[in-house]
Amino acid sequence: MAKAVGIDLGTTNSVVAAVMEGGHAEVIPNAEGQRTTPSVVAFTDDGQRLVGQVARRQAIINPEGTIYSAKRFIGRKWGEVDEEAKIVSFKVVKGPNDAIRFEVRGKQYSPEEISAMILRKLADDAAKFLGEKVTEAVITVPAYFNDSQRQATKDAGRIAGLEVLRIINEPTAAALAYGLDKKGQETVLVFDLGGGTFDVSLLDVGDGVVEVRATSGDGHLGGDDFDKRIVDYLADEFKKDQGIDLRNDPQALQRLYEAAERAKIDLSSTTQTQINLPFITADASGPKHLNMTLTRAKFEQLVADLIERTRGPVEQALSDAKVTADDIDEVILVGGSTRIPAVQELVRRLTGGKDPNMTVNPDEVVAIGAALQAGVLKGEVEDVVLLDVIPLSLGLETLGGVMTKVIERNTTIPARRTEVFSTAEDNQTAVDVVVLQGERELAADNRQLARFRLEGIRPAPRGTPQIEVTFDVDANGILHVTARDKDTGAEQKVTITETANLDPSDIDRMVAEAEQHAEEDRRRREEIDARNELDSLAYRAEQLVNDLQDRLPVHEKARAEQLIADAREAIEQQAGLDRVRPLIADLQQIVQALPAAAASAAGATGEPSGDGGAAPEGEADEEVIDAEFTRE
Amino acid sequence: MPSSPASDPGADDRAAVSAQEAPQHESQQQESGQEPAPRELAVLRGELADMEERFKRARADLENYRKRTYREMERRLAERHEALLREWLEVADSVERAAAAGGDSPLAAGLAALRDQIDALLQRQGVTRFGEPGERFDPERHEAVAARPSDEYPDGTILEVVRAGYERGDHVLRPARVVVARSTGTGD
């Protein structure tokens, strides 16, 4: 089956995405394993055509034959793009009817043809990844593109052998990626700061319709400018120190650019970063190293005016659309540079303090939206059944008053999980099943949904009965809990409907509380778990002592009995880890040593099979889940 | 985790204790037994077929997702592994630069030994170094950082390797950064 993809055909980089299983859109890596592909095409002197990263790698030795920024020329007329034509390293000439042509070694190419080569690579690589043909695509263009630019982009798709299902606006695609079209009527601001261009758009979104109300921007502002500021700063500082200008050395400059970009990325998550470029250059006195610290504050100072340049276009777009900051319902960030905290801060200030949407990768959000549009047009997304998740974990109270989660929060429903539990005491004939909801470690801190008792368990040593507890949440969020004794088949169940009707604010509060108390809860849980472990070890040691009885040397037996008594006392007194942990270690050692001690004591008579009995029993014990029911 | 039961003695009387199970009434079926309502039946059959189709699709989606996730996991694992190697290659670069800057000093000999050790370690990871002056420039493997005219070599020949390339099998981990011969005025 052929697949329809979504393509973000960018000025510097392009991205392709497709709808995968369950109507979810994902970015597809290219043949080189990268999620973005440079929008660069090169024609080499030996007649090869290169697209993407490989084309970029040879740009410096083939400047006239390497075409980039084709998007700045597509659908334009000769005379409209004189400025752009002057900046680029390749030859831009006038074609028939004032059309734009790129000339490489006497051969002319239209911007559409160049774009088509990029689209072709993206589609081919996607087909390889998906294992199916890619014949149809939704392609995005800037909101300010006119009819001729849109038509030319569509033609590029056709030249690439793709059926262009639709050309959509980049900000619209971003809104689709966030599912805003499914909400009510809203005013959305899309702030797109890419590698080399800045666009801001105001959209009216709602009821499946997206309308662009205003656009503005700056055709030459982006992440590359930020990098250059860092490079200049580093080079200036180095020159001050060492008297050498690294910008005159292409090799050093390249390393500087790489380090600058990395520092910029680091500073989005940390407040300072180290830049180490050993042996960056040398003079008569020997090799020179660049070692510098760049703080976020310094970086923000270096790029303050660049970030400030986004203010004008945002205000312009607002006034063109005749809205104020307070009218904006949603803000979407697009483009890698929007990861910079100072950029986000400015956006917040310009939009009346609204928290921007940035959960979808800003480099990928446009392609994701385009893929979703392609999926809708192909009917792949239409029938997606909306599935709910459970907002809070569901579980049981087990030995020591802890909560054992059976279904974790955010599990998609319907869902069913079964776990096997056992008894905590010898000859226990009934267990209380306490159904809990919440994220805290201790049962008492969570919400109790139900409590019921399963009776008729055949008397047996603790840990032997197998009680199967099944939690089943149906599509409506109704929870069915069933407890069944696997031995007798005795069964009890309860149905709880109120799991679903929790107030969202209650859910948030409970999750927040769990996070707040996470550390203390973990410690308390650890203590209880340790005491439970000690208890089961003491029990096993006692069993062993009883089994081996007279075969044990007297002093071994006395030591074991003393330890068991100590353990019981520690549990009784709810002792802390400092007391419980050493006891666990001692008892573990005893449990292992006792059979051997008995064997060597009986060595004279020789009874090798005698000690075998205890060990497998111990192992079988561990198969049963450690959590056990409390006893009435 | 649910543990699979080794033996299941209660299997036969499973329904015995269920408190909420009500006996099924059969009277409904008898009441409308006269008229099968063919239209309704057809609608229901259609709906059933539709549901079955959707159910199978959902199952197939899950299977495909599982397979793809597995492939994706392998790919990402390899990607992370290579990213880590790539970061450490920078240290290899520095050691190489240090060794080159050291001349004949004993320290430089030590650095050369260190470089050999790094190379041996990379070799064990299946990573080999490439890029030599005199080779022909290939953008799949090389990244040009500068062009320089040369009397000795034809255009497109590597004159200098400023940073070694590394590959793992036939996969380029990092292209070699090179200076390439190029006479001025080639582009007509």
GROMACS .gro file of N, CA, C and O in nm, chain A residues 81-173:
model
  372
   81VAL      N    1   1.390   3.944  -0.649
   81VAL     CA    2   1.479   3.881  -0.551
   81VAL      C    3   1.625   3.921  -0.572
   81VAL      O    4   1.715   3.842  -0.548
   82ASP      N    5   1.646   4.043  -0.615
   82ASP     CA    6   1.782   4.089  -0.643
   82ASP      C    7   1.873   4.075  -0.520
   82ASP      O    8   1.989   4.034  -0.531
   83GLU      N    9   1.819   4.113  -0.406
   83GLU     CA   10   1.898   4.108  -0.282
   83GLU      C   11   1.945   3.967  -0.253
   83GLU      O   12   2.062   3.942  -0.225
   84GLU      N   13   1.849   3.873  -0.260
   84GLU     CA   14   1.880   3.733  -0.232
   84GLU      C   15   1.984   3.681  -0.331
   84GLU      O   16   2.077   3.610  -0.294
   85ALA      N   17   1.967   3.719  -0.457
   85ALA     CA   18   2.055   3.670  -0.562
   85ALA      C   19   2.199   3.715  -0.538
   85ALA      O   20   2.294   3.646  -0.574
   86LYS      N   21   2.213   3.833  -0.474
   86LYS     CA   22   2.346   3.886  -0.450
   86LYS      C   23   2.419   3.809  -0.339
   86LYS      O   24   2.540   3.796  -0.340
   87ILE      N   25   2.342   3.760  -0.241
   87ILE     CA   26   2.403   3.693  -0.124
   87ILE      C   27   2.457   3.554  -0.158
   87ILE      O   28   2.560   3.514  -0.106
   88VAL      N   29   2.386   3.482  -0.245
   88VAL     CA   30   2.420   3.341  -0.265
   88VAL      C   31   2.546   3.325  -0.350
   88VAL      O   32   2.583   3.415  -0.427
   89SER      N   33   2.610   3.208  -0.339
   89SER     CA   34   2.738   3.186  -0.405
   89SER      C   35   2.722   3.131  -0.547
   89SER      O   36   2.817   3.124  -0.622
   90PHE      N   37   2.600   3.091  -0.580
   90PHE     CA   38   2.578   3.036  -0.714
   90PHE      C   39   2.517   3.144  -0.804
   90PHE      O   40   2.476   3.250  -0.756
   91LYS      N   41   2.512   3.114  -0.935
   91LYS     CA   42   2.470   3.214  -1.031
   91LYS      C   43   2.318   3.210  -1.051
   91LYS      O   44   2.262   3.104  -1.078
   92VAL      N   45   2.253   3.325  -1.031
   92VAL     CA   46   2.109   3.335  -1.053
   92VAL      C   47   2.089   3.416  -1.181
   92VAL      O   48   2.140   3.526  -1.194
   93VAL      N   49   2.017   3.357  -1.277
   93VAL     CA   50   1.999   3.425  -1.406
   93VAL      C   51   1.851   3.437  -1.441
   93VAL      O   52   1.765   3.376  -1.377
   94LYS      N   53   1.827   3.516  -1.545
   94LYS     CA   54   1.690   3.540  -1.589
   94LYS      C   55   1.651   3.434  -1.692
   94LYS      O   56   1.721   3.412  -1.790
   95GLY      N   57   1.539   3.368  -1.668
   95GLY     CA   58   1.491   3.266  -1.762
   95GLY      C   59   1.380   3.322  -1.847
   95GLY      O   60   1.358   3.443  -1.848
   96PRO      N   61   1.309   3.236  -1.920
   96PRO     CA   62   1.197   3.282  -2.004
   96PRO      C   63   1.088   3.344  -1.918
   96PRO      O   64   1.064   3.300  -1.805
   97ASN      N   65   1.020   3.446  -1.970
   97ASN     CA   66   0.911   3.514  -1.899
   97ASN      C   67   0.954   3.566  -1.761
   97ASN      O   68   0.879   3.554  -1.664
   98ASP      N   69   1.073   3.619  -1.751
   98ASP     CA   70   1.124   3.673  -1.625
   98ASP      C   71   1.133   3.570  -1.513
   98ASP      O   72   1.130   3.604  -1.396
   99ALA      N   73   1.137   3.445  -1.549
   99ALA     CA   74   1.148   3.341  -1.447
   99ALA      C   75   1.291   3.339  -1.393
   99ALA      O   76   1.383   3.390  -1.456
  100ILE      N   77   1.304   3.281  -1.272
  100ILE     CA   78   1.436   3.271  -1.209
  100ILE      C   79   1.499   3.137  -1.248
  100ILE      O   80   1.431   3.035  -1.247
  101ARG      N   81   1.628   3.141  -1.282
  101ARG     CA   82   1.699   3.017  -1.310
  101ARG      C   83   1.832   3.019  -1.236
  101ARG      O   84   1.891   3.125  -1.217
  102PHE      N   85   1.877   2.899  -1.194
  102PHE     CA   86   2.011   2.886  -1.138
  102PHE      C   87   2.098   2.827  -1.247
  102PHE      O   88   2.058   2.729  -1.310
  103GLU      N   89   2.218   2.886  -1.266
  103GLU     CA   90   2.301   2.834  -1.374
  103GLU      C   91   2.425   2.767  -1.317
  103GLU      O   92   2.501   2.826  -1.241
  104VAL      N   93   2.442   2.640  -1.354
  104VAL     CA   94   2.559   2.564  -1.309
  104VAL      C   95   2.625   2.502  -1.431
  104VAL      O   96   2.562   2.423  -1.502
  105ARG      N   97   2.748   2.540  -1.455
  105ARG     CA   98   2.826   2.488  -1.568
  105ARG      C   99   2.747   2.494  -1.699
  105ARG      O  100   2.737   2.397  -1.772
  106GLY      N  101   2.686   2.609  -1.722
  106GLY     CA  102   2.618   2.632  -1.848
  106GLY      C  103   2.478   2.573  -1.856
  106GLY      O  104   2.406   2.593  -1.953
  107LYS      N  105   2.438   2.496  -1.753
  107LYS     CA  106   2.305   2.436  -1.756
  107LYS      C  107   2.214   2.512  -1.658
  107LYS      O  108   2.259   2.554  -1.552
  108GLN      N  109   2.089   2.530  -1.698
  108GLN     CA  110   1.997   2.606  -1.613
  108GLN      C  111   1.897   2.516  -1.540
  108GLN      O  112   1.847   2.420  -1.597
  109TYR      N  113   1.872   2.552  -1.416
  109TYR     CA  114   1.774   2.479  -1.336
  109TYR      C  115   1.675   2.578  -1.277
  109TYR      O  116   1.713   2.686  -1.232
  110SER      N  117   1.547   2.538  -1.272
  110SER     CA  118   1.449   2.624  -1.207
  110SER      C  119   1.447   2.593  -1.058
  110SER      O  120   1.484   2.483  -1.017
  111PRO      N  121   1.402   2.688  -0.975
  111PRO     CA  122   1.391   2.660  -0.831
  111PRO      C  123   1.300   2.539  -0.804
  111PRO      O  124   1.325   2.463  -0.711
  112GLU      N  125   1.197   2.523  -0.889
  112GLU     CA  126   1.108   2.408  -0.872
  112GLU      C  127   1.184   2.277  -0.889
  112GLU      O  128   1.161   2.181  -0.815
  113GLU      N  129   1.274   2.275  -0.989
  113GLU     CA  130   1.350   2.151  -1.012
  113GLU      C  131   1.439   2.119  -0.893
  113GLU      O  132   1.451   2.004  -0.852
  114ILE      N  133   1.503   2.222  -0.839
  114ILE     CA  134   1.591   2.200  -0.723
  114ILE      C  135   1.509   2.149  -0.604
  114ILE      O  136   1.544   2.050  -0.540
  115SER      N  137   1.395   2.216  -0.579
  115SER     CA  138   1.309   2.171  -0.469
  115SER      C  139   1.261   2.029  -0.492
  115SER      O  140   1.248   1.950  -0.397
  116ALA      N  141   1.235   1.996  -0.619
  116ALA     CA  142   1.188   1.861  -0.653
  116ALA      C  143   1.293   1.757  -0.615
  116ALA      O  144   1.259   1.648  -0.567
  117MET      N  145   1.421   1.791  -0.636
  117MET     CA  146   1.528   1.695  -0.602
  117MET      C  147   1.531   1.670  -0.452
  117MET      O  148   1.557   1.559  -0.406
  118ILE      N  149   1.506   1.775  -0.375
  118ILE     CA  150   1.503   1.758  -0.228
  118ILE      C  151   1.382   1.673  -0.189
  118ILE      O  152   1.393   1.578  -0.110
  119LEU      N  153   1.267   1.706  -0.248
  119LEU     CA  154   1.145   1.630  -0.217
  119LEU      C  155   1.162   1.483  -0.253
  119LEU      O  156   1.120   1.393  -0.180
  120ARG      N  157   1.229   1.459  -0.368
  120ARG     CA  158   1.250   1.322  -0.414
  120ARG      C  159   1.333   1.242  -0.314
  120ARG      O  160   1.303   1.129  -0.281
  121LYS      N  161   1.438   1.306  -0.265
  121LYS     CA  162   1.522   1.236  -0.167
  121LYS      C  163   1.442   1.204  -0.041
  121LYS      O  164   1.449   1.093   0.012
  122LEU      N  165   1.366   1.302   0.007
  122LEU     CA  166   1.287   1.281   0.129
  122LEU      C  167   1.189   1.165   0.109
  122LEU      O  168   1.175   1.078   0.195
  123ALA      N  169   1.122   1.166  -0.007
  123ALA     CA  170   1.022   1.062  -0.035
  123ALA      C  171   1.089   0.925  -0.050
  123ALA      O  172   1.039   0.825   0.000
  124ASP      N  173   1.204   0.922  -0.118
  124ASP     CA  174   1.275   0.794  -0.137
  124ASP      C  175   1.322   0.737  -0.004
  124ASP      O  176   1.307   0.617   0.022
  125ASP      N  177   1.381   0.823   0.078
  125ASP     CA  178   1.431   0.777   0.207
  125ASP      C  179   1.315   0.729   0.295
  125ASP      O  180   1.326   0.630   0.367
  126ALA      N  181   1.203   0.802   0.289
  126ALA     CA  182   1.086   0.764   0.368
  126ALA      C  183   1.034   0.628   0.322
  126ALA      O  184   1.000   0.543   0.403
  127ALA      N  185   1.032   0.609   0.189
  127ALA     CA  186   0.982   0.481   0.134
  127ALA      C  187   1.070   0.366   0.183
  127ALA      O  188   1.020   0.259   0.219
  128LYS      N  189   1.200   0.391   0.185
  128LYS     CA  190   1.293   0.287   0.231
  128LYS      C  191   1.266   0.253   0.378
  128LYS      O  192   1.264   0.138   0.418
  129PHE      N  193   1.244   0.357   0.457
  129PHE     CA  194   1.220   0.337   0.600
  129PHE      C  195   1.087   0.265   0.624
  129PHE      O  196   1.078   0.174   0.706
  130LEU      N  197   0.985   0.306   0.550
  130LEU     CA  198   0.851   0.252   0.573
  130LEU      C  199   0.830   0.116   0.507
  130LEU      O  200   0.740   0.042   0.543
  131GLY      N  201   0.914   0.087   0.407
  131GLY     CA  202   0.897  -0.039   0.335
  131GLY      C  203   0.776  -0.036   0.243
  131GLY      O  204   0.720  -0.139   0.210
  132GLU      N  205   0.731   0.081   0.206
  132GLU     CA  206   0.623   0.092   0.107
  132GLU      C  207   0.642   0.218   0.025
  132GLU      O  208   0.714   0.309   0.065
  133LYS      N  209   0.578   0.220  -0.091
  133LYS     CA  210   0.595   0.333  -0.182
  133LYS      C  211   0.539   0.461  -0.123
  133LYS      O  212   0.440   0.459  -0.052
  134VAL      N  213   0.603   0.571  -0.155
  134VAL     CA  214   0.550   0.701  -0.115
  134VAL      C  215   0.517   0.777  -0.242
  134VAL      O  216   0.604   0.810  -0.322
  135THR      N  217   0.387   0.799  -0.267
  135THR     CA  218   0.346   0.862  -0.392
  135THR      C  219   0.268   0.991  -0.369
  135THR      O  220   0.246   1.067  -0.462
  136GLU      N  221   0.226   1.014  -0.245
  136GLU     CA  222   0.144   1.132  -0.220
  136GLU      C  223   0.199   1.209  -0.101
  136GLU      O  224   0.255   1.149  -0.009
  137ALA      N  225   0.181   1.341  -0.107
  137ALA     CA  226   0.235   1.421   0.002
  137ALA      C  227   0.153   1.548   0.025
  137ALA      O  228   0.088   1.599  -0.065
  138VAL      N  229   0.158   1.592   0.151
  138VAL     CA  230   0.112   1.727   0.185
  138VAL      C  231   0.238   1.807   0.211
  138VAL      O  232   0.326   1.762   0.284
  139ILE      N  233   0.253   1.921   0.145
  139ILE     CA  234   0.374   2.001   0.158
  139ILE      C  235   0.337   2.135   0.222
  139ILE      O  236   0.232   2.192   0.191
  140THR      N  237   0.423   2.182   0.312
  140THR     CA  238   0.393   2.309   0.379
  140THR      C  239   0.471   2.424   0.316
  140THR      O  240   0.580   2.406   0.263
  141VAL      N  241   0.410   2.543   0.324
  141VAL     CA  242   0.474   2.666   0.276
  141VAL      C  243   0.448   2.774   0.380
  141VAL      O  244   0.355   2.764   0.460
  142PRO      N  245   0.530   2.882   0.381
  142PRO     CA  246   0.504   2.991   0.474
  142PRO      C  247   0.367   3.053   0.446
  142PRO      O  248   0.321   3.054   0.331
  143ALA      N  249   0.305   3.106   0.551
  143ALA     CA  250   0.171   3.162   0.536
  143ALA      C  251   0.169   3.280   0.439
  143ALA      O  252   0.069   3.307   0.374
  144TYR      N  253   0.285   3.349   0.427
  144TYR     CA  254   0.287   3.467   0.340
  144TYR      C  255   0.311   3.433   0.193
  144TYR      O  256   0.311   3.521   0.108
  145PHE      N  257   0.333   3.306   0.159
  145PHE     CA  258   0.353   3.269   0.018
  145PHE      C  259   0.231   3.310  -0.065
  145PHE      O  260   0.117   3.287  -0.025
  146ASN      N  261   0.258   3.369  -0.183
  146ASN     CA  262   0.147   3.406  -0.271
  146ASN      C  263   0.111   3.288  -0.360
  146ASN      O  264   0.174   3.183  -0.354
  147ASP      N  265   0.010   3.309  -0.446
  147ASP     CA  266  -0.040   3.199  -0.529
  147ASP      C  267   0.069   3.141  -0.616
  147ASP      O  268   0.078   3.020  -0.634
  148SER      N  269   0.153   3.229  -0.672
  148SER     CA  270   0.255   3.181  -0.764
  148SER      C  271   0.359   3.096  -0.691
  148SER      O  272   0.406   2.994  -0.742
  149GLN      N  273   0.393   3.135  -0.567
  149GLN     CA  274   0.489   3.055  -0.488
  149GLN      C  275   0.429   2.921  -0.448
  149GLN      O  276   0.497   2.819  -0.448
  150ARG      N  277   0.299   2.923  -0.416
  150ARG     CA  278   0.232   2.797  -0.380
  150ARG      C  279   0.224   2.704  -0.500
  150ARG      O  280   0.251   2.584  -0.490
  151GLN      N  281   0.188   2.763  -0.615
  151GLN     CA  282   0.177   2.682  -0.737
  151GLN      C  283   0.313   2.621  -0.771
  151GLN      O  284   0.322   2.504  -0.807
  152ALA      N  285   0.418   2.703  -0.759
  152ALA     CA  286   0.552   2.655  -0.793
  152ALA      C  287   0.593   2.540  -0.698
  152ALA      O  288   0.657   2.443  -0.741
  153THR      N  289   0.555   2.550  -0.571
  153THR     CA  290   0.588   2.444  -0.475
  153THR      C  291   0.514   2.316  -0.512
  153THR      O  292   0.568   2.205  -0.506
  154LYS      N  293   0.388   2.334  -0.554
  154LYS     CA  294   0.309   2.220  -0.598
  154LYS      C  295   0.373   2.155  -0.721
  154LYS      O  296   0.383   2.033  -0.731
  155ASP      N  297   0.420   2.242  -0.812
  155ASP     CA  298   0.488   2.191  -0.932
  155ASP      C  299   0.613   2.112  -0.895
  155ASP      O  300   0.643   2.009  -0.956
  156ALA      N  301   0.684   2.162  -0.794
  156ALA     CA  302   0.804   2.091  -0.750
  156ALA      C  303   0.768   1.949  -0.707
  156ALA      O  304   0.838   1.853  -0.740
  157GLY      N  305   0.657   1.938  -0.635
  157GLY     CA  306   0.610   1.806  -0.594
  157GLY      C  307   0.581   1.718  -0.713
  157GLY      O  308   0.621   1.601  -0.717
  158ARG      N  309   0.516   1.775  -0.810
  158ARG     CA  310   0.480   1.699  -0.930
  158ARG      C  311   0.606   1.654  -1.005
  158ARG      O  312   0.614   1.540  -1.050
  159ILE      N  313   0.703   1.745  -1.017
  159ILE     CA  314   0.829   1.710  -1.084
  159ILE      C  315   0.897   1.595  -1.011
  159ILE      O  316   0.958   1.507  -1.071
  160ALA      N  317   0.879   1.593  -0.878
  160ALA     CA  318   0.940   1.487  -0.798
  160ALA      C  319   0.862   1.357  -0.809
  160ALA      O  320   0.899   1.256  -0.747
  161GLY      N  321   0.752   1.359  -0.885
  161GLY     CA  322   0.674   1.237  -0.902
  161GLY      C  323   0.576   1.213  -0.788
  161GLY      O  324   0.528   1.101  -0.768
  162LEU      N  325   0.547   1.319  -0.713
  162LEU     CA  326   0.453   1.306  -0.602
  162LEU      C  327   0.320   1.371  -0.639
  162LEU      O  328   0.317   1.476  -0.702
  163GLU      N  329   0.213   1.308  -0.595
  163GLU     CA  330   0.085   1.376  -0.607
  163GLU      C  331   0.071   1.463  -0.483
  163GLU      O  332   0.071   1.412  -0.370
  164VAL      N  333   0.061   1.593  -0.504
  164VAL     CA  334   0.051   1.684  -0.390
  164VAL      C  335  -0.095   1.692  -0.347
  164VAL      O  336  -0.178   1.752  -0.415
  165LEU      N  337  -0.127   1.627  -0.237
  165LEU     CA  338  -0.266   1.623  -0.189
  165LEU      C  339  -0.313   1.762  -0.151
  165LEU      O  340  -0.427   1.799  -0.174
  166ARG      N  341  -0.221   1.840  -0.094
  166ARG     CA  342  -0.257   1.975  -0.054
  166ARG      C  343  -0.131   2.052  -0.016
  166ARG      O  344  -0.034   1.994   0.030
  167ILE      N  345  -0.135   2.182  -0.040
  167ILE     CA  346  -0.030   2.271   0.011
  167ILE      C  347  -0.091   2.339   0.133
  167ILE      O  348  -0.200   2.397   0.124
  168ILE      N  349  -0.028   2.327   0.249
  168ILE     CA  350  -0.084   2.396   0.366
  168ILE      C  351   0.019   2.490   0.427
  168ILE      O  352   0.139   2.475   0.406
  169ASN      N  353  -0.031   2.586   0.503
  169ASN     CA  354   0.057   2.684   0.567
  169ASN      C  355   0.132   2.621   0.684
  169ASN      O  356   0.076   2.540   0.758
  170GLU      N  357   0.257   2.660   0.701
  170GLU     CA  358   0.338   2.607   0.810
  170GLU      C  359   0.272   2.630   0.947
  170GLU      O  360   0.263   2.536   1.028
  171PRO      N  361   0.226   2.752   0.978
  171PRO     CA  362   0.163   2.769   1.110
  171PRO      C  363   0.036   2.684   1.126
  171PRO      O  364   0.007   2.637   1.236
  172THR      N  365  -0.037   2.665   1.016
  172THR     CA  366  -0.155   2.580   1.022
  172THR      C  367  -0.116   2.437   1.059
  172THR      O  368  -0.179   2.372   1.144
  173ALA      N  369  -0.009   2.389   0.995
  173ALA     CA  370   0.039   2.254   1.025
  173ALA      C  371   0.075   2.243   1.172
  173ALA      O  372   0.043   2.144   1.240
   0.00000   0.00000   0.00000
